[in-house]
XYZ file of C-alpha atoms in Angstrom:
501
model
C 55.086 5.391 47.378
C 53.797 5.774 43.836
C 55.019 2.710 41.916
C 54.167 -0.734 43.328
C 54.651 -2.578 40.023
C 57.818 -4.481 41.081
C 56.045 -5.877 44.147
C 53.379 -8.518 44.610
C 49.884 -7.079 45.023
C 48.819 -6.451 48.639
C 45.729 -8.636 48.222
C 47.844 -11.492 46.885
C 50.241 -11.113 49.826
C 47.371 -10.994 52.316
C 45.652 -14.051 50.805
C 48.863 -16.101 50.847
C 49.720 -14.979 54.387
C 46.253 -15.945 55.679
C 46.574 -19.319 53.936
C 49.991 -19.887 55.581
C 48.652 -19.068 59.047
C 45.551 -21.223 58.490
C 47.805 -24.168 57.609
C 49.629 -24.040 60.952
C 48.781 -26.824 63.428
C 47.952 -24.236 66.103
C 46.430 -26.629 68.641
C 49.492 -28.870 68.383
C 51.801 -25.857 68.728
C 49.992 -24.808 71.892
C 50.157 -28.361 73.243
C 53.906 -28.471 72.509
C 54.364 -25.174 74.347
C 55.790 -23.195 71.454
C 52.771 -21.027 70.588
C 53.557 -18.349 73.137
C 51.477 -15.324 74.134
C 53.089 -12.323 72.464
C 54.197 -10.845 75.769
C 56.273 -13.986 76.484
C 58.088 -14.012 73.152
C 61.827 -13.376 73.068
C 64.797 -14.354 70.912
C 67.634 -16.413 72.349
C 70.599 -14.076 72.785
C 72.880 -16.294 74.857
C 73.074 -19.849 76.125
C 73.292 -20.382 78.979
C 71.242 -17.261 79.773
C 72.462 -14.628 82.195
C 70.232 -16.006 84.958
C 72.104 -19.317 84.775
C 75.516 -17.673 85.062
C 77.705 -17.087 88.097
C 81.159 -15.820 88.984
C 83.967 -16.630 86.576
C 87.634 -15.688 86.369
C 88.405 -14.063 82.993
C 92.014 -15.260 83.313
C 90.669 -18.815 82.957
C 89.053 -18.325 79.546
C 90.089 -15.085 77.803
C 93.587 -16.450 76.939
C 91.814 -19.324 75.147
C 90.275 -17.015 72.525
C 90.445 -18.316 68.985
C 92.992 -16.692 66.665
C 90.126 -15.236 64.649
C 87.273 -13.548 66.499
C 84.110 -11.582 65.912
C 84.396 -8.267 67.774
C 81.523 -6.330 69.337
C 81.878 -2.783 70.738
C 79.055 -1.135 72.699
C 78.494 2.641 72.571
C 75.767 3.279 75.177
C 74.640 6.829 74.338
C 71.454 8.042 72.663
C 69.537 11.234 71.958
C 66.206 9.730 73.080
C 64.838 6.651 74.823
C 63.085 4.433 72.287
C 60.223 2.709 74.065
C 61.149 -0.819 72.945
C 64.929 -0.735 73.479
C 66.260 -2.950 76.275
C 70.010 -2.461 75.771
C 72.342 -0.525 78.075
C 72.198 3.184 77.290
C 72.215 6.703 78.718
C 70.319 9.603 77.212
C 72.208 12.836 76.419
C 74.954 12.343 79.031
C 77.397 15.161 79.877
C 80.360 15.250 77.511
C 82.806 14.450 80.310
C 80.901 11.228 81.002
C 81.169 10.224 77.347
C 84.912 10.943 77.380
C 85.433 8.951 80.571
C 83.566 5.994 79.088
C 85.696 6.134 75.955
C 88.919 6.228 77.986
C 87.677 3.146 79.838
C 86.796 1.437 76.578
C 90.295 2.125 75.246
C 91.804 0.638 78.414
C 89.653 -2.478 78.073
C 90.634 -2.819 74.427
C 94.314 -2.672 75.375
C 94.070 -5.056 78.344
C 91.697 -7.654 76.914
C 93.340 -7.386 73.493
C 96.648 -8.397 75.050
C 95.062 -11.123 77.207
C 93.431 -12.716 74.147
C 96.584 -12.522 72.036
C 95.482 -9.673 69.739
C 93.236 -11.883 67.592
C 92.405 -11.139 63.974
C 88.961 -9.613 63.627
C 86.852 -11.575 61.162
C 84.072 -9.087 61.848
C 83.719 -5.891 63.873
C 80.307 -4.590 64.974
C 79.690 -1.208 66.608
C 76.332 -1.354 68.390
C 74.520 0.503 71.113
C 72.984 2.702 72.083
C 73.790 4.835 69.125
C 77.387 4.610 67.868
C 76.767 7.528 65.499
C 76.149 9.640 68.622
C 79.954 10.061 68.785
C 81.538 13.081 67.133
C 84.045 12.701 64.264
C 87.125 12.932 66.504
C 85.768 10.276 68.862
C 84.891 7.963 65.982
C 88.426 8.239 64.612
C 89.938 7.618 68.066
C 87.828 4.510 68.728
C 88.994 2.918 65.503
C 92.625 3.813 66.207
C 92.495 2.089 69.617
C 90.647 -0.878 68.131
C 93.430 -1.410 65.596
C 96.044 -1.312 68.359
C 94.254 -4.095 70.227
C 93.061 -6.521 67.552
C 94.146 -7.080 63.977
C 91.742 -5.439 61.555
C 92.517 -6.411 57.957
C 91.235 -5.431 54.539
C 89.079 -8.580 54.700
C 87.436 -7.676 58.033
C 83.708 -7.010 57.754
C 83.286 -3.802 59.776
C 79.747 -2.743 60.703
C 78.604 0.535 62.222
C 75.087 1.293 63.460
C 73.487 4.638 62.629
C 70.327 6.267 63.939
C 68.244 8.646 61.807
C 67.427 10.711 64.914
C 70.839 12.416 64.903
C 70.708 13.344 61.237
C 69.985 16.960 62.160
C 73.230 17.389 64.110
C 75.422 20.158 62.612
C 78.367 17.767 62.158
C 76.384 14.726 61.034
C 77.872 14.663 57.539
C 81.323 14.867 59.122
C 80.398 11.879 61.280
C 79.439 9.881 58.192
C 82.732 10.844 56.559
C 84.684 9.779 59.677
C 82.897 6.422 59.734
C 83.686 5.832 56.063
C 87.315 6.913 56.425
C 87.714 4.516 59.383
C 87.130 1.594 57.025
C 83.488 0.714 57.728
C 82.206 -1.496 54.913
C 78.777 -2.433 56.283
C 76.228 0.113 57.504
C 73.169 -0.693 59.630
C 70.476 1.608 60.881
C 67.196 1.213 62.679
C 64.055 2.291 60.870
C 61.520 -0.029 62.589
C 58.608 1.468 60.592
C 57.951 3.986 57.831
C 54.721 5.143 59.493
C 55.217 8.438 61.338
C 52.403 7.680 63.791
C 54.159 4.482 64.829
C 57.574 6.169 65.004
C 56.150 8.856 67.294
C 54.629 6.236 69.598
C 58.043 4.520 69.767
C 59.752 7.850 70.599
C 62.167 7.231 67.753
C 63.009 10.899 67.254
C 62.883 10.644 63.454
C 60.361 10.513 60.632
C 60.090 8.499 57.440
C 61.380 11.568 55.584
C 64.546 11.474 57.729
C 65.102 7.866 56.671
C 64.942 8.826 53.000
C 67.315 11.723 53.653
C 69.830 9.420 55.351
C 69.563 6.905 52.514
C 70.357 9.712 50.104
C 73.385 10.826 52.119
C 74.738 7.276 52.158
C 74.122 6.871 48.431
C 76.056 10.089 47.811
C 79.005 8.463 49.612
C 78.836 5.342 47.487
C 77.586 3.127 50.331
C 76.334 -0.162 48.899
C 76.444 -2.626 51.803
C 73.552 -1.259 53.831
C 71.105 -3.095 56.086
C 67.935 -1.709 57.662
C 66.282 -2.916 60.882
C 62.502 -3.326 61.008
C 60.158 -4.590 63.743
C 56.701 -6.091 63.325
C 54.108 -6.265 66.096
C 54.379 -2.546 66.892
C 51.504 -0.357 68.126
C 49.105 0.737 65.340
C 50.735 -1.683 62.917
C 48.657 -3.730 60.502
C 49.292 -5.834 57.426
C 48.758 -2.917 55.045
C 51.202 -0.448 56.617
C 53.702 -3.267 57.184
C 53.522 -4.083 53.459
C 53.996 -0.390 52.628
C 57.006 -0.086 54.952
C 58.855 -2.983 53.308
C 57.997 -2.001 49.747
C 58.906 1.667 50.221
C 62.377 0.777 51.538
C 63.041 -1.747 48.769
C 61.891 0.874 46.246
C 64.379 3.297 47.848
C 67.195 0.844 47.113
C 67.585 -1.104 50.383
C 68.852 -4.617 49.623
C 69.346 -6.046 53.136
C 67.013 -6.207 56.111
C 67.022 -7.368 59.734
C 63.345 -7.996 60.488
C 62.289 -9.037 64.001
C 59.099 -9.471 66.004
C 58.576 -6.969 68.822
C 59.950 -8.290 72.121
C 58.912 -7.105 75.573
C 60.931 -6.698 78.744
C 59.624 -5.428 82.064
C 62.096 -2.545 82.066
C 60.999 -1.155 78.677
C 58.353 1.598 78.423
C 56.597 -0.304 75.648
C 55.704 -3.011 78.187
C 53.727 -0.420 80.160
C 52.052 0.685 76.928
C 51.066 -2.925 76.283
C 49.691 -3.401 79.808
C 47.663 -0.190 79.542
C 46.492 -0.472 75.913
C 46.900 -3.994 74.536
C 44.276 -3.276 71.889
C 46.639 -1.016 69.909
C 49.121 -3.900 69.458
C 48.769 -6.601 66.799
C 47.775 -9.939 68.291
C 49.388 -13.305 67.694
C 47.573 -13.978 64.423
C 48.419 -10.520 63.061
C 52.085 -10.994 63.984
C 52.130 -14.321 62.168
C 50.468 -12.677 59.157
C 53.219 -10.033 59.090
C 55.890 -12.720 59.319
C 54.492 -14.691 56.398
C 53.785 -11.509 54.416
C 57.475 -10.638 54.771
C 58.435 -14.085 53.472
C 56.065 -13.754 50.502
C 57.209 -10.258 49.518
C 60.899 -11.125 49.835
C 60.498 -14.347 47.874
C 58.624 -12.654 45.050
C 61.175 -9.843 44.607
C 64.179 -12.173 44.666
C 65.505 -11.779 48.223
C 66.770 -14.779 50.193
C 66.399 -15.463 53.906
C 69.326 -16.468 56.031
C 69.760 -16.502 58.957
C 66.155 -16.335 60.172
C 64.813 -12.770 60.203
C 67.648 -11.593 57.922
C 66.906 -11.011 54.249
C 69.238 -10.041 51.409
C 69.133 -9.593 47.654
C 72.694 -10.907 47.529
C 73.778 -14.460 48.359
C 74.972 -13.548 51.867
C 73.462 -11.145 54.356
C 76.539 -10.658 56.523
C 79.496 -12.611 57.816
C 78.782 -11.246 61.298
C 75.409 -12.988 61.512
C 76.674 -16.231 59.993
C 79.609 -16.361 62.443
C 77.284 -15.625 65.357
C 74.978 -18.545 64.607
C 77.061 -21.112 62.742
C 80.735 -20.961 63.724
C 81.175 -19.393 67.156
C 83.277 -22.334 68.447
C 85.876 -21.644 65.743
C 85.453 -17.867 65.623
C 84.756 -16.692 69.164
C 82.677 -13.612 69.978
C 84.732 -11.044 71.920
C 82.826 -8.065 73.407
C 84.138 -4.673 74.485
C 82.164 -2.096 76.416
C 79.386 -2.057 78.971
C 76.902 -4.977 78.902
C 78.532 -6.687 75.932
C 78.191 -10.452 75.940
C 80.580 -12.919 74.368
C 81.615 -16.524 73.926
C 85.316 -17.263 74.439
C 87.091 -20.421 75.535
C 83.797 -22.383 75.750
C 82.517 -19.752 78.186
C 79.411 -17.626 77.685
C 79.792 -14.382 79.622
C 78.658 -10.807 80.139
C 80.545 -7.611 80.784
C 79.417 -5.346 83.629
C 75.960 -4.007 82.815
C 76.103 -0.390 84.060
C 78.537 2.301 82.999
C 79.562 2.938 86.609
C 80.323 -0.712 87.397
C 82.039 -1.119 84.032
C 84.329 1.883 84.461
C 85.086 0.898 88.067
C 86.190 -2.569 86.964
C 88.446 -1.362 84.153
C 89.905 1.515 86.175
C 90.817 -0.995 88.882
C 92.898 -2.861 86.310
C 90.739 -5.939 85.718
C 88.686 -7.157 82.746
C 85.085 -5.978 83.245
C 83.562 -9.481 83.245
C 80.366 -9.556 85.321
C 79.041 -13.125 85.076
C 79.681 -16.217 83.024
C 79.289 -19.958 82.632
C 81.758 -22.523 81.325
C 79.951 -25.007 79.091
C 80.615 -28.711 79.478
C 80.338 -31.059 76.501
C 76.583 -31.591 76.879
C 75.839 -27.853 77.064
C 78.093 -27.147 74.087
C 76.171 -29.714 72.057
C 72.876 -28.129 73.057
C 74.158 -24.708 72.093
C 75.464 -26.074 68.785
C 71.912 -27.053 67.834
C 70.019 -24.065 69.267
C 71.808 -21.367 67.304
C 72.383 -23.009 63.901
C 68.662 -23.828 63.757
C 68.159 -20.068 63.315
C 70.622 -19.987 60.443
C 72.010 -22.584 58.020
C 70.832 -25.531 60.097
C 72.867 -28.220 61.850
C 75.419 -29.999 59.666
C 75.203 -33.589 60.942
C 78.653 -34.709 59.763
C 80.363 -31.615 61.177
C 78.541 -32.155 64.475
C 79.618 -35.811 64.599
C 83.252 -34.901 63.936
C 83.250 -32.268 66.681
C 81.208 -33.996 69.372
C 81.299 -37.700 68.505
C 77.529 -38.189 68.225
C 74.806 -37.506 65.681
C 72.633 -34.509 66.720
C 69.455 -36.138 65.438
C 70.063 -39.210 67.611
C 71.344 -37.232 70.609
C 68.331 -34.918 70.780
C 65.636 -37.142 69.302
C 63.473 -36.858 72.410
C 63.463 -33.081 72.370
C 63.122 -32.550 68.615
C 61.052 -35.462 67.277
C 57.682 -33.730 67.915
C 58.754 -30.784 65.777
C 59.848 -33.064 62.955
C 56.517 -34.884 63.177
C 54.569 -31.609 62.832
C 56.606 -30.295 59.908
C 58.473 -27.587 61.815
C 61.873 -29.263 61.421
C 63.161 -31.274 58.491
C 65.970 -33.817 58.591
C 67.900 -35.451 55.785
C 71.195 -37.326 55.671
C 73.213 -34.085 55.744
C 71.333 -31.508 57.744
C 68.670 -30.675 60.294
C 66.947 -27.344 59.753
C 63.850 -25.283 60.423
C 61.123 -25.372 57.762
C 59.287 -22.316 56.477
C 56.351 -23.341 58.655
C 58.605 -23.620 61.699
C 60.498 -20.353 61.145
C 58.276 -18.141 63.367
C 58.808 -20.603 66.222
C 62.543 -21.234 65.924
C 63.408 -19.761 69.313
C 60.514 -21.506 71.064
C 61.759 -24.777 69.571
C 65.362 -24.059 70.526
C 64.605 -23.488 74.210
C 63.289 -27.046 74.431
C 66.979 -28.014 74.267
C 67.835 -26.187 77.495
C 69.210 -28.603 80.072
C 67.558 -29.305 83.427
C 70.633 -27.857 85.134
C 70.286 -24.535 83.301
C 66.542 -24.368 83.916
C 67.097 -25.054 87.623
C 69.608 -22.199 87.887
C 67.253 -19.852 86.045
C 64.426 -20.659 88.434
C 66.686 -20.099 91.420
C 67.625 -16.678 89.994
C 63.968 -15.865 89.391
C 63.268 -16.621 93.043
C 65.614 -13.805 94.078
C 63.987 -11.112 91.936
C 62.156 -8.506 93.981
C 61.528 -5.922 91.249
C 60.962 -7.154 87.705
C 61.304 -3.654 86.267
C 64.660 -2.767 87.822
C 66.402 -6.046 88.607
C 69.671 -5.963 86.602
C 69.780 -9.710 85.979
C 66.231 -9.820 84.644
C 66.798 -6.637 82.629
C 69.854 -7.902 80.751
C 68.854 -11.555 80.463
C 68.306 -11.822 76.711
C 66.553 -15.172 76.761
C 62.982 -16.501 76.690
C 63.710 -19.442 78.997
C 61.368 -19.352 82.012
C 60.933 -15.583 81.757
C 58.051 -13.714 83.368
C 55.510 -12.116 80.998
C 55.075 -8.342 81.063
C 51.824 -8.749 82.982
C 53.589 -10.540 85.840
C 54.186 -9.100 89.271
C 56.181 -10.182 92.300
C 54.395 -11.568 95.331
C 54.949 -9.120 98.272
C 55.635 -12.025 100.656
C 58.384 -13.315 98.385
C 59.783 -9.779 98.076
C 60.097 -9.451 101.866
C 61.522 -12.942 102.212
C 64.086 -12.519 99.436
C 65.431 -9.110 100.407
C 67.546 -7.148 97.941
C 69.806 -8.437 95.211
C 73.435 -7.457 95.126
């Protein structure tokens, strides 16, 4: 990168980031239990978490879907296994397996689409896996079946994930054309880093040069609404190459980012790398420095943050993220495909988590719901604080109208310490995370988990006999009472518990 003139100087960024970290009340954060070891850190994906879920009947809640929904579709195929990825995927499957999965997905779209009343899609998100793994014909077919099952309008925000690793495929330009012709108006792709040494360690299957090539191909197609994923806390990462990664992508024209801390799960290869060579990973202070450096760079070049970890040069990052955090009661989240999770009819639930169990469920004629939990009023209130804290904050009047109580009064015991230490701020209208509290938003949010949910999580933990392969632990996207990557299972407990079904 030759021209750094539009960006704040690295030394200025480093000095401000060190000052921000030095101002944190670290001893108080440790005492409050929200300054976690890096191996324990995880974002809240669902509430209640998978470990607190049980059997549910989809006929009880799917017909209660809101008339407008956010739609998620999971394409679980990849060209390589990225070391940090914990989502359901298969690497280079036989073509007949891909086709069978797609036929199953189409059947689920038809069945669940009818059961939910063919809702209007406020947003559509194709994730994975690698959705751009599909060939042009398959991409066109998926969208055709989607439109038969839910109402996709000109106003629907439609997002499709790309991966630079498949840019060398002979038909890749045809794939991009098929995606554009299908009506995609928001493009997302994972970069994670612009350092080739780091990308190789992550087994990403692409280089920084491939990222620039893909950006050029999208620019040639007139793509403007583009968001790039980055991760900080990666092996060999430091403040300098993190600064260079962000600045090089902004200089290349990227105007939206999803920027997350590295998260560990027992089933991911990167957890083994961390156990074997923790010294190549940034520690807690370095991760905090990268977080605050991101805030400083984005602020100085005119980007805004919202929700947390999402940055945009425009006023809004994406409707999909805002719906997910701020309005899921009014615009439910409806998943299709293996391991998708959703929130419909006041029920948090997961689809079957393996391709075989997913296809078996759909081919037997039933919705592929694996586990779920119906939320009572108290749990809905807890959820309605947890997630908005990561976004626009909790609107007190809206909360009172919906639930009949003020959130500040209702959860004063749980949240007062964070207000006292400057991590949360409260005024007459809103309760929200402060800039100081932003790195700890998820650790603050889990303090709202109910005793009932925590008890069910601990009971589920007691049944785990293999942290690396247990399906419930693997797909539980939650930090609540989770085992760190250095944990192991006591052999006596393993013998006593037996296997999990």
